[in-house]
Amino acid sequence: METEHVKCLIIGSGPAGYTAAIYAARADLHPVMYEGMQPGGQLTETTDVDNFPGYPEGINGPQMMIDLRNQAERFDTDVRSGWVTEVDFTGPIHKVIVDGKKEVTADAVIISTGASAKWLGLESEKKFRENGGGVSACAVCDGFFYRNQDVVIVGAGDSAAEEATYLAKLCKTVTMLVRKDVFRASKAMQHRVTNTKNIKVLYNHEATEILGDETVDGVRVINNQTQEETVLPATGFFVAIGHKPNTDIFKGWLDMDEVGYVQNVPDSTKTNIKGVFVSGDAADKEYRQAVTAAGTGCMAALDAERYLASLED
Ligand code: NDP
């Protein structure tokens, strides 16, 4: 198997990975980045990003990732396409296997593999995700585009409850589809939902189709108890049924919570393995914003730089 040694390896290419790369490259760590399955990460699935500081007119998500990549490459980050399939964190030199056929060893590893929103899996959901026509998994990112409009949100956990109350401040009405007859969200979050006048909760309801030509104009729903179908007029459809951190390859090596979020040492990006750092959504189930991912990417590069300097002492 082909092998190569690098000083600083970055796995994943969202805002966390690119920011880590910019800082690591400027610190002469000669970072090598493997982009992963979805170069640019979750932001390549969004349209306009209006909440990243520094873009007064907003920026298109894919364009923002190209800008970040160009910035990382300007400082000589070696950005490569490749998917890390396996890791071995036994020793002080960390091993990763790329695409099942190349072994890369690294003194420091920065994990920025992100998380993926879960989707319902409907054909129509896919269509409107791809054309930016009104389906989103991030109310904080996209809610603004539906001001004074009617929207539907699916989910019954804390995220859905939080996003529904966020949307209710902007939108005319929010209809929440809960597939069981109970919420999973905490009581406090449920109260927030039920005390918000313009949120209507439909228990035992599921979305079966998102309607519209180029943009969403309604949602077909079914009452899973009576099988009765209705169409809810709406221009936005939000999915908040959870996220899955992309951390399966690190299972057994890194401390994680039950869902798979990597547990960092508080107030740092250190993991339980010396020289392995984590940034972005792979370790964050609370904030999940591009700007917070970028912030922790910066922290990971600084932590890696200090770690590598300590090896030379
Ligand atoms: P959860 O896994 O807690 O909840 C997912 C919800 O989506 C469940 O209600 C589930 O329904 C529903 N769901 C799943 N699949 C489908 C489907 N195919 N169709 C319809 N509904 C579906 O995810 P969250 O993102 O809400 O939360 C993740 C973690 O983050 C939790 O631990 C949560 O407490 C925490 N969190 C905390 C916050 C806070 O404290 N402020 C804010 C946000 C998250 P069902 O109940 O029927 O299984």
Coordinates of C-alpha atoms and ligand atoms in Angstrom, one line a residue:
M1 CA 0.0 0.0 0.0
E2 CA 1.3 3.5 -0.8
T3 CA 2.3 5.4 2.3
E4 CA 3.0 9.0 3.1
H5 CA 3.8 11.0 6.2
V6 CA 2.4 14.5 6.8
K7 CA 2.7 16.9 9.7
C8 CA -1.0 18.0 10.0
L9 CA -3.9 16.1 8.4
I10 CA -7.3 17.6 8.2
I11 CA -10.3 15.3 7.5
G12 CA -13.3 17.1 6.0
S13 CA -13.9 20.3 4.1
G14 CA -16.6 22.4 5.6
P15 CA -16.1 25.7 7.2
A16 CA -14.4 24.0 10.2
G17 CA -11.9 22.2 8.0
Y18 CA -11.1 25.1 5.8
T19 CA -10.6 27.5 8.7
A20 CA -8.4 25.0 10.4
A21 CA -6.4 24.7 7.1
I22 CA -6.0 28.5 6.8
Y23 CA -4.6 28.8 10.3
A24 CA -2.5 25.6 10.1
A25 CA -1.0 26.6 6.7
R26 CA -0.2 30.1 8.0
A27 CA 1.6 28.5 10.9
D28 CA 3.7 26.5 8.5
L29 CA 2.2 23.1 9.4
H30 CA 1.8 22.3 5.7
P31 CA -1.7 20.9 6.1
V32 CA -3.0 18.2 3.9
M33 CA -6.8 18.0 3.6
Y34 CA -8.9 15.2 2.5
E35 CA -12.2 16.6 1.3
G36 CA -14.5 13.6 2.0
M37 CA -17.7 12.6 0.2
Q38 CA -19.2 16.0 0.0
P39 CA -16.5 18.6 -0.8
G40 CA -17.5 21.8 0.9
G41 CA -19.9 20.1 3.3
Q42 CA -23.5 20.9 4.2
L43 CA -23.2 24.5 3.0
T44 CA -23.0 23.3 -0.6
E45 CA -26.7 22.2 -0.1
T46 CA -27.9 25.7 0.9
T47 CA -28.7 28.6 -1.3
D48 CA -28.1 32.0 0.3
V49 CA -26.1 32.4 3.5
D50 CA -27.0 35.6 5.2
N51 CA -25.7 35.1 8.7
F52 CA -22.0 34.6 8.1
P53 CA -20.2 37.8 9.2
G54 CA -18.4 39.8 6.5
Y55 CA -20.9 39.3 3.7
P56 CA -23.2 42.3 3.9
E57 CA -25.1 41.2 0.8
G58 CA -25.1 37.5 1.8
I59 CA -23.4 34.8 -0.1
N60 CA -24.4 31.7 -2.0
G61 CA -23.4 28.6 0.1
P62 CA -21.4 26.8 -2.6
Q63 CA -19.7 30.0 -3.5
M64 CA -18.7 30.6 0.1
M65 CA -17.1 27.2 0.2
I66 CA -15.2 27.9 -3.0
D67 CA -13.9 31.2 -1.4
L68 CA -12.9 29.3 1.7
R69 CA -11.1 26.7 -0.3
N70 CA -9.3 29.3 -2.4
Q71 CA -8.2 31.1 0.8
A72 CA -6.9 27.8 2.3
E73 CA -5.0 27.0 -1.0
R74 CA -3.5 30.6 -1.1
F75 CA -1.6 29.6 2.0
D76 CA -0.5 26.3 0.4
T77 CA -3.0 23.9 1.9
D78 CA -2.8 20.7 -0.1
V79 CA -6.5 20.0 -0.7
R80 CA -7.1 16.5 -2.1
S81 CA -10.2 14.6 -3.0
G82 CA -10.4 11.4 -1.0
W83 CA -12.5 9.7 1.6
V84 CA -11.0 8.4 4.8
T85 CA -12.2 4.9 5.3
E86 CA -10.3 3.7 8.4
V87 CA -8.2 5.1 11.2
D88 CA -5.7 3.7 13.6
F89 CA -4.9 6.0 16.6
T90 CA -2.9 3.4 18.6
G91 CA 0.5 5.2 18.6
P92 CA 1.8 8.8 18.7
I93 CA 1.8 8.7 14.9
H94 CA -1.8 8.5 13.7
K95 CA -2.6 6.4 10.7
V96 CA -5.5 6.9 8.3
I97 CA -6.4 4.9 5.2
V98 CA -7.7 7.0 2.3
D99 CA -10.1 5.4 -0.2
G100 CA -9.1 2.0 1.1
K101 CA -5.8 2.1 -0.8
K102 CA -3.4 4.7 0.7
E103 CA -2.0 5.0 4.2
V104 CA -1.3 8.5 5.4
T105 CA 0.4 8.9 8.8
A106 CA 0.2 12.2 10.6
D107 CA 1.7 13.9 13.7
A108 CA -1.5 15.8 14.3
V109 CA -5.0 15.1 12.9
I110 CA -7.9 17.6 12.8
I111 CA -11.3 16.0 12.4
S112 CA -13.9 18.2 10.7
T113 CA -16.1 15.6 9.2
G114 CA -19.3 17.5 10.1
A115 CA -22.8 16.1 10.4
S116 CA -25.6 15.4 8.0
A117 CA -29.2 16.4 8.4
K118 CA -31.6 13.5 8.3
W119 CA -34.2 13.8 5.6
L120 CA -37.6 12.1 5.1
G121 CA -36.5 10.5 1.8
L122 CA -39.4 11.7 -0.3
E123 CA -38.8 12.3 -4.0
S124 CA -40.4 15.7 -3.9
E125 CA -38.2 16.7 -0.9
K126 CA -35.1 15.8 -2.9
K127 CA -36.4 17.9 -5.9
F128 CA -36.9 21.1 -3.8
R129 CA -33.7 20.6 -1.9
E130 CA -31.7 20.4 -5.1
N131 CA -33.4 23.4 -6.8
G132 CA -33.5 25.6 -3.6
G133 CA -37.3 25.8 -4.1
G134 CA -38.4 25.8 -0.4
V135 CA -37.1 22.8 1.5
S136 CA -34.6 23.3 4.2
A137 CA -33.1 21.5 7.3
C138 CA -32.0 24.7 9.0
A139 CA -34.6 27.3 10.2
V140 CA -31.9 29.6 11.5
C141 CA -30.3 29.7 8.0
D142 CA -33.4 29.9 5.8
G143 CA -36.3 31.0 8.0
F144 CA -35.8 34.6 7.0
F145 CA -36.8 33.9 3.4
Y146 CA -40.3 32.9 4.6
R147 CA -41.2 36.1 6.5
N148 CA -44.9 36.5 6.7
Q149 CA -45.5 33.2 4.9
D150 CA -47.0 29.9 5.9
V151 CA -44.5 27.1 6.6
V152 CA -44.6 23.5 7.7
I153 CA -42.0 21.8 9.9
V154 CA -41.6 18.1 10.6
G155 CA -40.2 16.7 13.8
A156 CA -41.0 16.5 17.5
G157 CA -37.6 16.7 19.3
D158 CA -35.9 19.7 20.8
S159 CA -34.5 20.8 17.5
A160 CA -37.9 20.8 15.9
A161 CA -39.5 22.7 18.8
E162 CA -36.7 25.2 18.9
E163 CA -36.8 25.7 15.1
A164 CA -40.6 26.0 15.1
T165 CA -40.5 28.8 17.7
Y166 CA -37.8 30.5 15.8
L167 CA -39.9 30.3 12.6
A168 CA -43.0 31.5 14.4
K169 CA -41.3 34.9 15.1
L170 CA -40.8 35.4 11.3
C171 CA -43.6 33.5 9.6
K172 CA -47.3 34.0 9.5
T173 CA -48.1 30.4 10.5
V174 CA -46.1 27.4 11.4
T175 CA -47.7 23.9 11.2
M176 CA -45.8 21.3 13.0
L177 CA -46.1 17.6 11.9
V178 CA -45.6 15.2 14.8
R179 CA -45.7 11.6 13.7
K180 CA -46.7 10.2 17.1
D181 CA -49.3 11.5 19.6
V182 CA -46.5 12.9 21.8
F183 CA -43.5 15.2 21.5
R184 CA -40.0 13.9 22.2
A185 CA -38.9 17.4 23.1
S186 CA -38.4 18.4 26.7
K187 CA -41.4 19.7 28.6
A188 CA -40.0 23.2 28.6
M189 CA -39.6 23.2 24.8
Q190 CA -43.1 21.7 24.4
H191 CA -44.6 24.5 26.5
R192 CA -42.8 27.0 24.4
V193 CA -44.4 25.5 21.3
T194 CA -47.9 25.2 22.7
N195 CA -47.8 28.7 24.1
T196 CA -46.9 30.2 20.7
K197 CA -50.1 31.4 19.0
N198 CA -49.2 30.9 15.4
I199 CA -47.8 27.4 15.8
K200 CA -50.4 24.7 15.1
V201 CA -49.4 21.1 16.0
L202 CA -50.8 18.2 14.0
Y203 CA -50.2 15.0 16.0
N204 CA -50.2 11.7 14.2
H205 CA -49.5 13.5 10.9
E206 CA -46.8 12.8 8.3
A207 CA -45.8 14.5 5.1
T208 CA -46.3 12.3 2.0
E209 CA -45.5 14.8 -0.7
I210 CA -44.3 18.4 -1.1
L211 CA -46.2 20.1 -3.8
G212 CA -45.4 22.8 -6.3
D213 CA -43.6 23.3 -9.7
E214 CA -40.4 25.3 -9.2
T215 CA -41.2 26.4 -5.6
V216 CA -43.1 24.8 -2.8
D217 CA -46.8 25.8 -2.6
G218 CA -48.2 23.1 -0.4
V219 CA -47.7 19.8 1.6
R220 CA -49.8 16.7 1.3
V221 CA -50.1 15.1 4.8
I222 CA -51.7 12.0 6.1
N223 CA -53.3 11.3 9.4
N224 CA -51.6 8.0 10.2
Q225 CA -54.5 7.0 12.5
T226 CA -57.5 7.7 10.1
Q227 CA -55.5 7.6 6.8
E228 CA -57.2 10.9 5.9
E229 CA -55.2 13.0 3.5
T230 CA -55.2 16.8 3.4
V231 CA -53.1 19.5 1.7
L232 CA -51.6 22.3 3.7
P233 CA -50.9 25.5 1.8
A234 CA -47.2 26.4 2.5
T235 CA -44.3 28.0 0.8
G236 CA -41.6 26.5 3.0
F237 CA -41.0 23.0 4.3
F238 CA -38.6 22.5 7.1
V239 CA -37.2 19.1 8.2
A240 CA -36.0 18.9 11.8
I241 CA -35.8 15.2 12.5
G242 CA -32.2 15.1 13.8
H243 CA -28.6 15.1 12.5
K244 CA -26.1 12.4 12.3
P245 CA -22.5 13.3 13.0
N246 CA -20.1 11.8 10.4
T247 CA -17.9 10.0 12.9
D248 CA -18.5 6.3 12.3
I249 CA -14.9 5.7 11.3
F250 CA -13.7 7.0 14.7
K251 CA -15.9 4.7 16.8
G252 CA -13.8 2.7 19.2
W253 CA -11.0 5.3 19.2
L254 CA -12.6 8.5 20.3
D255 CA -14.9 9.2 23.2
M256 CA -18.4 10.0 21.8
D257 CA -21.9 10.4 23.1
E258 CA -24.5 7.9 22.3
V259 CA -25.4 9.6 19.0
G260 CA -21.8 9.8 17.8
Y261 CA -20.8 13.4 18.6
V262 CA -17.1 13.4 19.5
Q263 CA -16.5 14.5 23.0
N264 CA -13.8 17.2 23.2
V265 CA -12.0 18.2 26.4
P266 CA -14.0 21.2 27.6
D267 CA -12.7 24.6 26.4
S268 CA -10.5 23.0 23.8
T269 CA -10.6 20.9 20.7
K270 CA -8.6 18.1 22.2
T271 CA -10.0 14.6 22.1
N272 CA -9.1 11.6 24.4
I273 CA -6.2 10.8 21.9
K274 CA -3.2 13.1 22.1
G275 CA -2.6 14.9 18.8
V276 CA -6.2 14.3 17.5
F277 CA -8.4 17.4 17.5
V278 CA -12.0 17.8 16.7
S279 CA -13.8 20.8 15.2
G280 CA -17.2 21.8 13.8
D281 CA -20.4 19.8 13.8
A282 CA -18.7 16.4 14.4
A283 CA -18.6 17.6 18.0
D284 CA -21.4 20.1 18.1
K285 CA -25.1 19.2 18.6
E286 CA -26.0 22.6 20.0
Y287 CA -25.1 25.4 17.6
R288 CA -24.3 23.8 14.2
Q289 CA -23.6 27.1 12.5
A290 CA -21.0 27.9 9.8
V291 CA -19.5 30.6 12.0
T292 CA -19.2 28.4 15.1
A293 CA -17.7 25.6 13.0
A294 CA -15.2 28.1 11.6
G295 CA -14.4 29.2 15.1
T296 CA -13.7 25.7 16.4
G297 CA -11.7 25.0 13.2
C298 CA -9.4 27.9 14.2
M299 CA -9.2 26.6 17.7
A300 CA -8.2 23.1 16.4
A301 CA -5.4 24.5 14.3
L302 CA -4.1 26.5 17.2
D303 CA -4.3 23.4 19.5
A304 CA -2.5 21.3 16.8
E305 CA 0.2 24.0 16.5
R306 CA 0.8 24.0 20.2
Y307 CA 0.8 20.2 20.3
L308 CA 3.3 19.9 17.5
A309 CA 5.6 22.6 19.1
S310 CA 5.5 20.6 22.3
L311 CA 6.8 17.5 20.5
E312 CA 9.9 19.5 19.4
D313 CA 10.7 20.6 23.0
Ligands
NDP1 P1 -34.1 13.9 18.2 O1 -33.5 12.6 17.7 O2 -34.1 14.2 19.7 O3 -35.6 14.0 17.6 C1 -35.9 13.7 16.3 C2 -37.4 13.9 16.2 O4 -37.7 13.7 14.8 C3 -38.2 12.9 17.0 O5 -39.3 13.5 17.5 C4 -38.6 11.9 15.9 O6 -39.9 11.4 16.1 C5 -38.7 12.8 14.7 N1 -38.5 12.0 13.5 C6 -37.5 11.2 13.2 N2 -37.6 10.6 11.9 C7 -38.8 11.1 11.5 C8 -39.5 10.9 10.3 N3 -39.1 10.1 9.3 N4 -40.7 11.5 10.2 C9 -41.2 12.3 11.1 N5 -40.6 12.5 12.3 C10 -39.4 11.9 12.5 O7 -33.3 15.0 17.4 P2 -33.1 16.6 17.7 O8 -32.3 17.1 16.6 O9 -34.4 17.2 18.0 O10 -32.2 16.6 19.0 C11 -30.9 15.9 19.0 C12 -30.3 16.1 20.4 O11 -29.9 17.5 20.6 C13 -31.3 15.8 21.5 O12 -30.5 15.2 22.6 C14 -31.8 17.1 22.0 O13 -32.2 17.1 23.3 C15 -30.6 18.0 21.8 N6 -31.0 19.4 21.5 C16 -31.1 20.2 22.5 C17 -31.5 21.5 22.4 C18 -31.7 22.4 23.6 O14 -31.6 21.9 24.6 N7 -31.9 23.7 23.4 C19 -31.8 22.1 21.0 C20 -31.7 21.1 20.0 C21 -31.3 19.8 20.2 P3 -40.3 10.3 17.2 O15 -40.3 11.1 18.5 O16 -41.6 9.8 16.8 O17 -39.2 9.3 17.2

